[in-house]
Short mmCIF file of C-alpha atoms in Angstrom, two decimals:
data_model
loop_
_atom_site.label_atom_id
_atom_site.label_comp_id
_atom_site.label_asym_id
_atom_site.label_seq_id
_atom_site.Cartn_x
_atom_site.Cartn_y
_atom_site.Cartn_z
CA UNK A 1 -6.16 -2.41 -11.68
CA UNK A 2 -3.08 -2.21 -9.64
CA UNK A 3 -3.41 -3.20 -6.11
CA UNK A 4 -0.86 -2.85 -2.44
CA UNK A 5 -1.68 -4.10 0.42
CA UNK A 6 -0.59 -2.37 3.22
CA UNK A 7 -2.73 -3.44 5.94
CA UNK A 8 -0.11 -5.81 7.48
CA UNK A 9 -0.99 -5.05 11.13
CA UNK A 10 -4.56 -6.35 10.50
CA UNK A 11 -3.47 -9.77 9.14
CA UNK A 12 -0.70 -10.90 6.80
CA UNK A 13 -0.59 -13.06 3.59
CA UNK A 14 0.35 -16.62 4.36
CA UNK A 15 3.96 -17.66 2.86
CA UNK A 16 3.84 -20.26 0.39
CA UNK A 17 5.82 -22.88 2.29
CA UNK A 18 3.21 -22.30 5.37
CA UNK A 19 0.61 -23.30 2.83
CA UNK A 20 2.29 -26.28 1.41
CA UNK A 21 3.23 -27.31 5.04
CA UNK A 22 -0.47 -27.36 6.63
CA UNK A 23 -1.61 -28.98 3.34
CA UNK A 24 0.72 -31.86 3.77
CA UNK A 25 -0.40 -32.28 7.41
CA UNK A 26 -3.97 -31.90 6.56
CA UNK A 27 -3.25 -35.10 3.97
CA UNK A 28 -1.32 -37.16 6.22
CA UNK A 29 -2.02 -36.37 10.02
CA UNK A 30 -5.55 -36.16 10.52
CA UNK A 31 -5.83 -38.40 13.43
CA UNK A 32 -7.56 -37.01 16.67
CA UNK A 33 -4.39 -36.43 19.05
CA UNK A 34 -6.38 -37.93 21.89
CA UNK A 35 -6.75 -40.57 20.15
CA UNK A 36 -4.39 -44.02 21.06
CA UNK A 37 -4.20 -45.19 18.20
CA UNK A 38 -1.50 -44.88 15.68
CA UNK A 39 -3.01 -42.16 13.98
CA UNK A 40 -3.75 -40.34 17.11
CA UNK A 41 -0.29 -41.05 18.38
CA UNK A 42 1.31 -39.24 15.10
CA UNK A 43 -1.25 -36.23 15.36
CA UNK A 44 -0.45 -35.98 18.89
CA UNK A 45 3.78 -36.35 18.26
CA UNK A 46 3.53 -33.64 15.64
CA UNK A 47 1.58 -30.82 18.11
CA UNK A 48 4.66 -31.66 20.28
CA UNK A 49 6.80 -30.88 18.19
CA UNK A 50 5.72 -27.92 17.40
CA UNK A 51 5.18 -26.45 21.07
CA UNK A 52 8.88 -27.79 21.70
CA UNK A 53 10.18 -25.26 18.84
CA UNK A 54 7.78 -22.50 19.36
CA UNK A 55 9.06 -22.91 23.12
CA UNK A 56 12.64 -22.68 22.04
CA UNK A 57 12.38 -19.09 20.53
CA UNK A 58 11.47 -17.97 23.77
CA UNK A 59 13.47 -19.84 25.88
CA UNK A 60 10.62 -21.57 27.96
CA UNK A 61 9.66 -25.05 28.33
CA UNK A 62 7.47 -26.26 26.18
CA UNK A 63 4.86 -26.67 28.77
CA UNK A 64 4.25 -22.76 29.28
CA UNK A 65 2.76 -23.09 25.90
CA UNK A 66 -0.86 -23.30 25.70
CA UNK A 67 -2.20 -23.50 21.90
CA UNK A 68 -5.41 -21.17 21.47
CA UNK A 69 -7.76 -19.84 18.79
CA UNK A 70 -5.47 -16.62 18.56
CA UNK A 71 -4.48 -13.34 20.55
CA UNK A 72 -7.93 -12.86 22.01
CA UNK A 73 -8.60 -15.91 23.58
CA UNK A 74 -5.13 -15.96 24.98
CA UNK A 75 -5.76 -12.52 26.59
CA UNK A 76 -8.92 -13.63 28.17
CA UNK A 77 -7.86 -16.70 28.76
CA UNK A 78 -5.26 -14.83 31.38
CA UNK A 79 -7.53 -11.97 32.18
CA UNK A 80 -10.28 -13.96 33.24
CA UNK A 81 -8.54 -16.66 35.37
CA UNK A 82 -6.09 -14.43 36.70
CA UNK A 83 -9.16 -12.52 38.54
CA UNK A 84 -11.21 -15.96 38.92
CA UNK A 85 -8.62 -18.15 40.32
CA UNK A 86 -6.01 -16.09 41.83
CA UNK A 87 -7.92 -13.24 42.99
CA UNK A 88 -6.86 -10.32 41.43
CA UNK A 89 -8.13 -7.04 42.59
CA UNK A 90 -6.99 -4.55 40.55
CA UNK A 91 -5.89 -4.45 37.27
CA UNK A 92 -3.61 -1.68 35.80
CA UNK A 93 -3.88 -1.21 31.98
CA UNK A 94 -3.58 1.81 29.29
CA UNK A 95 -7.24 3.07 27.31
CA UNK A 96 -5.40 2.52 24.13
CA UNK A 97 -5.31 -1.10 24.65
CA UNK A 98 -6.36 -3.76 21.62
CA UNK A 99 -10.39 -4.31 22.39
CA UNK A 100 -10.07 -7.98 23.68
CA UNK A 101 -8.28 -6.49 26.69
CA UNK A 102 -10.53 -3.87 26.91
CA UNK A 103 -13.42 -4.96 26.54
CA UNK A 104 -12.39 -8.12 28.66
CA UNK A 105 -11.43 -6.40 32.35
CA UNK A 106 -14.85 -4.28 31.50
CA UNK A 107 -16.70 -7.58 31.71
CA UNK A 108 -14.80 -8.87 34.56
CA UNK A 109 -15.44 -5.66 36.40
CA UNK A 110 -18.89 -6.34 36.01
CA UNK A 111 -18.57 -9.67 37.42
CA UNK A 112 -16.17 -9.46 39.90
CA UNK A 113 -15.91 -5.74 41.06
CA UNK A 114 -12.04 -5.54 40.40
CA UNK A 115 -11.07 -1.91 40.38
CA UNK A 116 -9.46 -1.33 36.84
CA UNK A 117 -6.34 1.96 36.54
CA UNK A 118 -5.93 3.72 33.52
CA UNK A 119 -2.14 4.47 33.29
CA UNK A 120 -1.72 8.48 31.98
CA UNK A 121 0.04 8.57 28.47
CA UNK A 122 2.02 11.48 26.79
CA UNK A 123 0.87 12.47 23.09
CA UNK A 124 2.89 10.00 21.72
CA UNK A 125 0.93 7.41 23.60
CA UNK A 126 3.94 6.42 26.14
CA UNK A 127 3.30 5.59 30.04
CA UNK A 128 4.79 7.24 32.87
CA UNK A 129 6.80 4.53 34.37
CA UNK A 130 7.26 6.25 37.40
CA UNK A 131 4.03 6.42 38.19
CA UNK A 132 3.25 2.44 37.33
CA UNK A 133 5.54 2.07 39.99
CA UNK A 134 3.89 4.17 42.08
CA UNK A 135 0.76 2.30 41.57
CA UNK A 136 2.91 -0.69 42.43
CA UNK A 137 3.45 -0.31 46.02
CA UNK A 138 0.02 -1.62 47.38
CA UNK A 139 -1.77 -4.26 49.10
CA UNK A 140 -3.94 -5.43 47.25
CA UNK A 141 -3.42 -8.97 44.25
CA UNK A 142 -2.72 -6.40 41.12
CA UNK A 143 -2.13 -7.47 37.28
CA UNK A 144 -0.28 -5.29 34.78
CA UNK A 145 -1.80 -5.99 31.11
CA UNK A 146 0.46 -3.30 28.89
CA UNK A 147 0.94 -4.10 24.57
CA UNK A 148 4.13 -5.03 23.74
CA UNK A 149 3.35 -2.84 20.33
CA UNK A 150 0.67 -1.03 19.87
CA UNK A 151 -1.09 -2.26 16.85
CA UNK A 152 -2.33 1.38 15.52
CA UNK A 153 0.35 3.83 16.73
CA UNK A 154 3.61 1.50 16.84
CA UNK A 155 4.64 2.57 20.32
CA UNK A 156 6.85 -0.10 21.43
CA UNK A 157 6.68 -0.45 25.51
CA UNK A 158 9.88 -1.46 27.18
CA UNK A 159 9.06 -5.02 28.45
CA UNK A 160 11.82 -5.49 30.45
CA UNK A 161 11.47 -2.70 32.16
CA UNK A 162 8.21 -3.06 32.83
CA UNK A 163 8.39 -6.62 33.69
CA UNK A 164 11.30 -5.98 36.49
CA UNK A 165 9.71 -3.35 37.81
CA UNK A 166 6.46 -5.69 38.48
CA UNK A 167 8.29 -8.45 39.30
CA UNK A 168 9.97 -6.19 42.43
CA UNK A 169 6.85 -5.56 43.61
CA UNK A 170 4.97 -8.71 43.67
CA UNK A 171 2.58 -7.84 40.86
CA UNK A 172 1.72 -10.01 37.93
CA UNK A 173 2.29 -9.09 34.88
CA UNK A 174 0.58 -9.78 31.02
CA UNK A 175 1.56 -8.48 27.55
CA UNK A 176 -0.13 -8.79 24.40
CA UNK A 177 2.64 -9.46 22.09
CA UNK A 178 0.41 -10.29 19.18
CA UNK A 179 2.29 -7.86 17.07
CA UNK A 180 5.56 -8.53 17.71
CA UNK A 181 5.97 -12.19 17.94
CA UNK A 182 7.46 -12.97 14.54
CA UNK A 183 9.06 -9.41 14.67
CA UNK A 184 10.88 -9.32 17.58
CA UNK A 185 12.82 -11.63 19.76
CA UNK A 186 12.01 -11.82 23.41
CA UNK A 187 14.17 -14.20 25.35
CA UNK A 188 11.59 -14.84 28.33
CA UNK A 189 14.25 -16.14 30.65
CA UNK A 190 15.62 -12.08 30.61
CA UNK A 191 12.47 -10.66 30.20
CA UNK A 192 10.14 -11.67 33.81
CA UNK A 193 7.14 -11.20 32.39
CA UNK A 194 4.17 -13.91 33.40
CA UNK A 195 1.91 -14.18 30.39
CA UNK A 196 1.44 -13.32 26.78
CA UNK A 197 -0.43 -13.45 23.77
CA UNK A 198 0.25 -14.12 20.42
CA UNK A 199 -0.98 -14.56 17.05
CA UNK A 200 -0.26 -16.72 14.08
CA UNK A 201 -1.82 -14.73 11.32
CA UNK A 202 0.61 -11.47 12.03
CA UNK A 203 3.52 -13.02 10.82
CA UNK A 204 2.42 -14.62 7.83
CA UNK A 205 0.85 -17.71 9.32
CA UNK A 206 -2.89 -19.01 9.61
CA UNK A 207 -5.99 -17.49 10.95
CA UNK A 208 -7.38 -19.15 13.66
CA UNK A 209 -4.31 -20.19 15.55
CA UNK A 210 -2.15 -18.34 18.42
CA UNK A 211 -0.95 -19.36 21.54
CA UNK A 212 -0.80 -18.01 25.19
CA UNK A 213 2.82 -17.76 27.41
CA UNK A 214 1.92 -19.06 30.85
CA UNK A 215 4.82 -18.89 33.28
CA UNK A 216 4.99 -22.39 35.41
CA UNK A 217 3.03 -22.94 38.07
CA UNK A 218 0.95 -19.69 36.95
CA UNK A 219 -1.80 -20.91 38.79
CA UNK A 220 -4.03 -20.34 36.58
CA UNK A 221 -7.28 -22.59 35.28
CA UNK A 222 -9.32 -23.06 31.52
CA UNK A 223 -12.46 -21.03 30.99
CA UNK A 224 -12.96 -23.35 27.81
CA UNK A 225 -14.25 -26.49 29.86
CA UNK A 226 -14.85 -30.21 27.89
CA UNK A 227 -11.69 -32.63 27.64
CA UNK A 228 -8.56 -32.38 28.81
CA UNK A 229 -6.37 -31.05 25.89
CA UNK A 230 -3.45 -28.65 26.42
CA UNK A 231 -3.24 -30.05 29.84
CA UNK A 232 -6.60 -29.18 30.87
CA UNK A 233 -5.85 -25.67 30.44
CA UNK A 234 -8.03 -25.50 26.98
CA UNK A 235 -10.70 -28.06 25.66
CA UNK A 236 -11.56 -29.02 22.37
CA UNK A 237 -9.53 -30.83 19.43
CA UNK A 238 -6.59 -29.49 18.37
CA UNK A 239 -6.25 -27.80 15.04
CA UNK A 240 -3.58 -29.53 13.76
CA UNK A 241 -2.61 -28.28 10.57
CA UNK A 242 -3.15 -24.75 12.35
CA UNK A 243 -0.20 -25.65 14.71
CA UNK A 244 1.70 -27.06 11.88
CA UNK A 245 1.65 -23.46 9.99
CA UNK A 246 2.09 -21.20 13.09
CA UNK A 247 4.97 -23.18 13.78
CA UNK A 248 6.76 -23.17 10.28
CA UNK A 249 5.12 -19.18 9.66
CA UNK A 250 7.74 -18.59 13.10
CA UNK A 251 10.45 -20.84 12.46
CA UNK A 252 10.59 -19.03 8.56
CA UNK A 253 9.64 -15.25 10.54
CA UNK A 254 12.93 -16.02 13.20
CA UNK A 255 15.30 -17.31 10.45
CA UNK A 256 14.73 -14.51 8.18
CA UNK A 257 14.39 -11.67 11.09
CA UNK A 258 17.32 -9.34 10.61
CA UNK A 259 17.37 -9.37 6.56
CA UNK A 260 13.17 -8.97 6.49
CA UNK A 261 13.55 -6.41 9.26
CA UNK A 262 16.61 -4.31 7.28
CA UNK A 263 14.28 -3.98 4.54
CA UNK A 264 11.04 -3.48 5.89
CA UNK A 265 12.43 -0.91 7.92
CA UNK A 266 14.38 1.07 5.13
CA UNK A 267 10.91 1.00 2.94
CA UNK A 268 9.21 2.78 6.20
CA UNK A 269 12.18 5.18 5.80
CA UNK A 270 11.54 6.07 2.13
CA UNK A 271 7.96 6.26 3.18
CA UNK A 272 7.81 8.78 5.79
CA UNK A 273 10.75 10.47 3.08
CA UNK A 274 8.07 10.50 0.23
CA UNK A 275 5.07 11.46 2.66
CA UNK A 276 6.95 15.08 4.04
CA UNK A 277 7.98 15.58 0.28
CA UNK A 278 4.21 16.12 -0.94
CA UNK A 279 2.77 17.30 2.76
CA UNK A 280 3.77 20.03 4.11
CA UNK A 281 2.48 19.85 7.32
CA UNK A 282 2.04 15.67 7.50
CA UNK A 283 2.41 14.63 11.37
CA UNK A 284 3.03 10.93 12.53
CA UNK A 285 0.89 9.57 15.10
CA UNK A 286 2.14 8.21 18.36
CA UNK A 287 5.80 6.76 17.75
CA UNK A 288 5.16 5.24 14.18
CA UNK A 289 7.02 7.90 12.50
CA UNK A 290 10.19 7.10 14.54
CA UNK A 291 12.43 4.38 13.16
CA UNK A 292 13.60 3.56 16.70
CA UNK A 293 11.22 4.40 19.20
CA UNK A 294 7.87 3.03 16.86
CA UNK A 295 7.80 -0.16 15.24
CA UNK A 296 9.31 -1.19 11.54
CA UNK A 297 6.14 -2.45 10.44
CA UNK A 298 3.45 0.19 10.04
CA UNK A 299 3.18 3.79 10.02
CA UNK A 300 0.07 5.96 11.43
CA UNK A 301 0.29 9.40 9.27
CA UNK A 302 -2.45 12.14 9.84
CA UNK A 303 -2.86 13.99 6.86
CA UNK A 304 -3.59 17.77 6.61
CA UNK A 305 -6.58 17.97 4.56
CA UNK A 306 -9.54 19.42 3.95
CA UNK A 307 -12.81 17.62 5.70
CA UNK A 308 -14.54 17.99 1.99
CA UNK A 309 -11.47 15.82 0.64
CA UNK A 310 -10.71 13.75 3.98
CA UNK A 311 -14.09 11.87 3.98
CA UNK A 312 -13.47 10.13 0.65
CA UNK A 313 -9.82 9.73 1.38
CA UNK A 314 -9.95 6.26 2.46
CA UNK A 315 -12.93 5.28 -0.31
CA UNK A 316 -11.13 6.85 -2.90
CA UNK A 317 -7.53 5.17 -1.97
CA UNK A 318 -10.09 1.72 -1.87
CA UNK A 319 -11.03 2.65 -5.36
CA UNK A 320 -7.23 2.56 -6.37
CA UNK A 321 -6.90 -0.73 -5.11
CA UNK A 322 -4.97 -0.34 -2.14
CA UNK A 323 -5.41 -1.44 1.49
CA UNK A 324 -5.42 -0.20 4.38
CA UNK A 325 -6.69 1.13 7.99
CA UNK A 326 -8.68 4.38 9.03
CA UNK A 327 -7.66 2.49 12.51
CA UNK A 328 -7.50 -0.84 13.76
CA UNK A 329 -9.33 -3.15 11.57
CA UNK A 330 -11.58 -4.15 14.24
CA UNK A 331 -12.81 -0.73 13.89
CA UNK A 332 -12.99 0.08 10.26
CA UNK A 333 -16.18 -0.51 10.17
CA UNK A 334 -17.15 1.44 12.81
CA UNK A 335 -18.16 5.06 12.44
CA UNK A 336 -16.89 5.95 15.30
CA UNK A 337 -13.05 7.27 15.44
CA UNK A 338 -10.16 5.13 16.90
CA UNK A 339 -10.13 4.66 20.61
CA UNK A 340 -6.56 4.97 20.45
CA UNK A 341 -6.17 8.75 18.51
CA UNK A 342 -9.00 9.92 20.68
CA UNK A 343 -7.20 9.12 24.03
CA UNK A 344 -3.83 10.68 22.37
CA UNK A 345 -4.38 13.40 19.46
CA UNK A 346 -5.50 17.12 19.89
CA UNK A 347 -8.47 17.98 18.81
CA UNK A 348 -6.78 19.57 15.62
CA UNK A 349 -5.14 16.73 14.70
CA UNK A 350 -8.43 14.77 15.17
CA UNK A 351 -10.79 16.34 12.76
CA UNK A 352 -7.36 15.50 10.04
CA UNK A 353 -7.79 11.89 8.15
CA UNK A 354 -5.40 9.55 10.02
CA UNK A 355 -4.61 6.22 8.04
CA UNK A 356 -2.70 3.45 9.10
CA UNK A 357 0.01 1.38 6.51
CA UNK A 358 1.72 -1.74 7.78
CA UNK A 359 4.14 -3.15 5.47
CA UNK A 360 5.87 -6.95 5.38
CA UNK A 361 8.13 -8.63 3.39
CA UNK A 362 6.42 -8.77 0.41
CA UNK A 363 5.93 -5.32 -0.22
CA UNK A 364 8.40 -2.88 -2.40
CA UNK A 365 9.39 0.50 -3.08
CA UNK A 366 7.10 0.67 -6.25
CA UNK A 367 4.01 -0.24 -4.05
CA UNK A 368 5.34 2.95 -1.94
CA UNK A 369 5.26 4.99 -4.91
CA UNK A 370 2.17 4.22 -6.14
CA UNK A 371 0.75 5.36 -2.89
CA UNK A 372 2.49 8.39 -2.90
CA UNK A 373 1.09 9.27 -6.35
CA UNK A 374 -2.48 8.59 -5.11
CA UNK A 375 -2.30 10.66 -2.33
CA UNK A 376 -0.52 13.65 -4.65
CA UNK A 377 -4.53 14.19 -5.59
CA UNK A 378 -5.56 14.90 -2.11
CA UNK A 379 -2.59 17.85 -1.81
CA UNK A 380 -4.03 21.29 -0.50
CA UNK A 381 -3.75 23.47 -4.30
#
């Protein structure tokens, strides 16, 4: 049976090179890096290394690099310290945030009694800027925690913007950038933003392995507590050969960047071509059906069909070997619909099948077409 993946947005496949470059560390460097000894000493050289050139792409020290178990414990790793240790009191977010935000100022609401403010979003899922600035111009400790990209819609927030604007007014300010590290450069000497969040395993790295931005003298403390790695700011033993392929997964991701993103990009274009051809009333959800506004990796398409036809769309595309999302991954499984379309789509648009293809590198025209031909079946006669 044929098969396409097209669920890059959930995780990616890891590149070859990645592969052969963690299993060469995981033969040769398996010394404890707080270990003294030699083979500490070489483990603890190597991890380094490899926060000295993730560092470079973002034009920060190599300090403000804190190595974590991926994108969520980097977001709560700001969230919760941010309110803990430098006393936030009000946090000002989006509802159609990734769920380890979410679900992370919930909890610390609980705890703490911080006020959490929903920003209003168009339908396409955009903030009002002017009235985050609005918002701006108060008293009280605030923190900003607004997605670089969102992962099911594409929206693409401007960071800068955002990050100057919070910056003027003495707030802090936190992105999750897990899906567009690898995809897009962000020089963080322009861009005055105070912490982020990334991910190895969304641009073709390892699962398991990400890494949090924390501007100097952030201020803020580990809630991971047991030795003193990453400069106290995260305990327990590195994962070496985890660093090793998030490093090479970037270096490989930023060498390649303009060629991988040329193509990725025109295959959306033929995509979202192909999709109008068969549908006659197919609608893109959020930004992910523009090429400039939305992101180059994925597309969010709600499909007009019928509800006797839409509930086995997504078993039915399973059956024909190809992958992807009814919304997020982390809540395919769930019966309930995406917390992101809910907050943006009319209720028309809701009770319509939206699926969610991200593409990478390693996917082609073909795999496009094959897609298209599948979906041909679920056409309104």
């Amino acid at each position: 049976m044929k098969t396409v993946y097209f669920d890059n947005a959930a995780t990616t496949s890891i590149r070859e090179s990645v592969i052969d470059k963690m299993s060469e560390t995981m033969r040769l460097h398996f010394g404890n890096p707080s270990s003294t000894h030699s083979y500490g000493r070489q483990s603890k050289s190597l991890i380094e290394l490899c926060r000295k050139r993730i560092a470079s792409h973002f034009n920060v020290s190599a300090s403000e690099i804190v190595f974590t178990s991926g994108g969520t414990e980097a977001d709560n790793l700001v969230l919760k310290s941010a309110v803990r240790d430098l006393h936030v009191k009000e946090i000002i977010t989006t509802k159609i945030e990734h769920h380890a935000i979410l679900h992370a100022i919930e909890q610390l609401k609980k705890e703490y009694d911080i006020k959490i403010t929903y920003l209003e979003l168009n339908s396409y899922g955009d903030i009002d800027v002017q009235q985050l600035e609005s918002l701006l111009k108060k008293e009280n400790k605030q923190l900003v925690t607004l997605m670089h990209i969102n992962n099911e819609i594409g929206n693409i927030l401007e960071l800068k913007k955002v990050a100057d604007l919070c910056k003027a007014n003495n707030a802090l300010f936190h992105s999750d950038t897990v899906q567009s590290v690898g995809h897009y450069k962000l020089d963080l000497q322009e861009i005055p933003i105070d912490y982020l969040a990334a991910s190895a395993h969304k641009f073709h790295g390892p699962k398991g392995v990400g890494f949090a931005f924390l501007r100097k003298n952030s201020g803020l403390r580990a809630t991971i507590f047991g030795g003193e790695q990453e400069r106290g700011l995260r305990a327990g033993t590195e994962s070496i050969h985890n660093i090793v392929g998030m490093d090479e997964a970037l270096n490989i991701s930023y060498q390649n960047l303009e060629a991988e993103r040329t193509y990725i990009k025109a295959l959306k274009a033929y995509f979202i071509k192909e999709l109008q051809a068969i549908f006659d009333d197919v609608s893109f959800n959020g930004q992910s059906g523009d090429l400039e506004r939305g992101t180059y990796t994925l597309v969010n398409v709600c499909l007009p069909i019928a509800p006797e036809k839409a509930s086995m769309l997504q078993f039915q595309l399973d059956l024909k070997g190809i992958a992807c999302s009814r919304g997020s991954a982390c809540q395919s499984g769930s019966a309930k619909n995406s917390h992101v379309l809910t907050e943006i789509l009319e209720d028309t648009h809701l009770k319509r099948p939206s699926i969610r293809f991200s593409l990478s590198i390693f996917n082609t025209k073909d795999e496009v077409d094959y897609v298209v031909d599948v979906l041909k079946d679920f056409v309104e006669k």
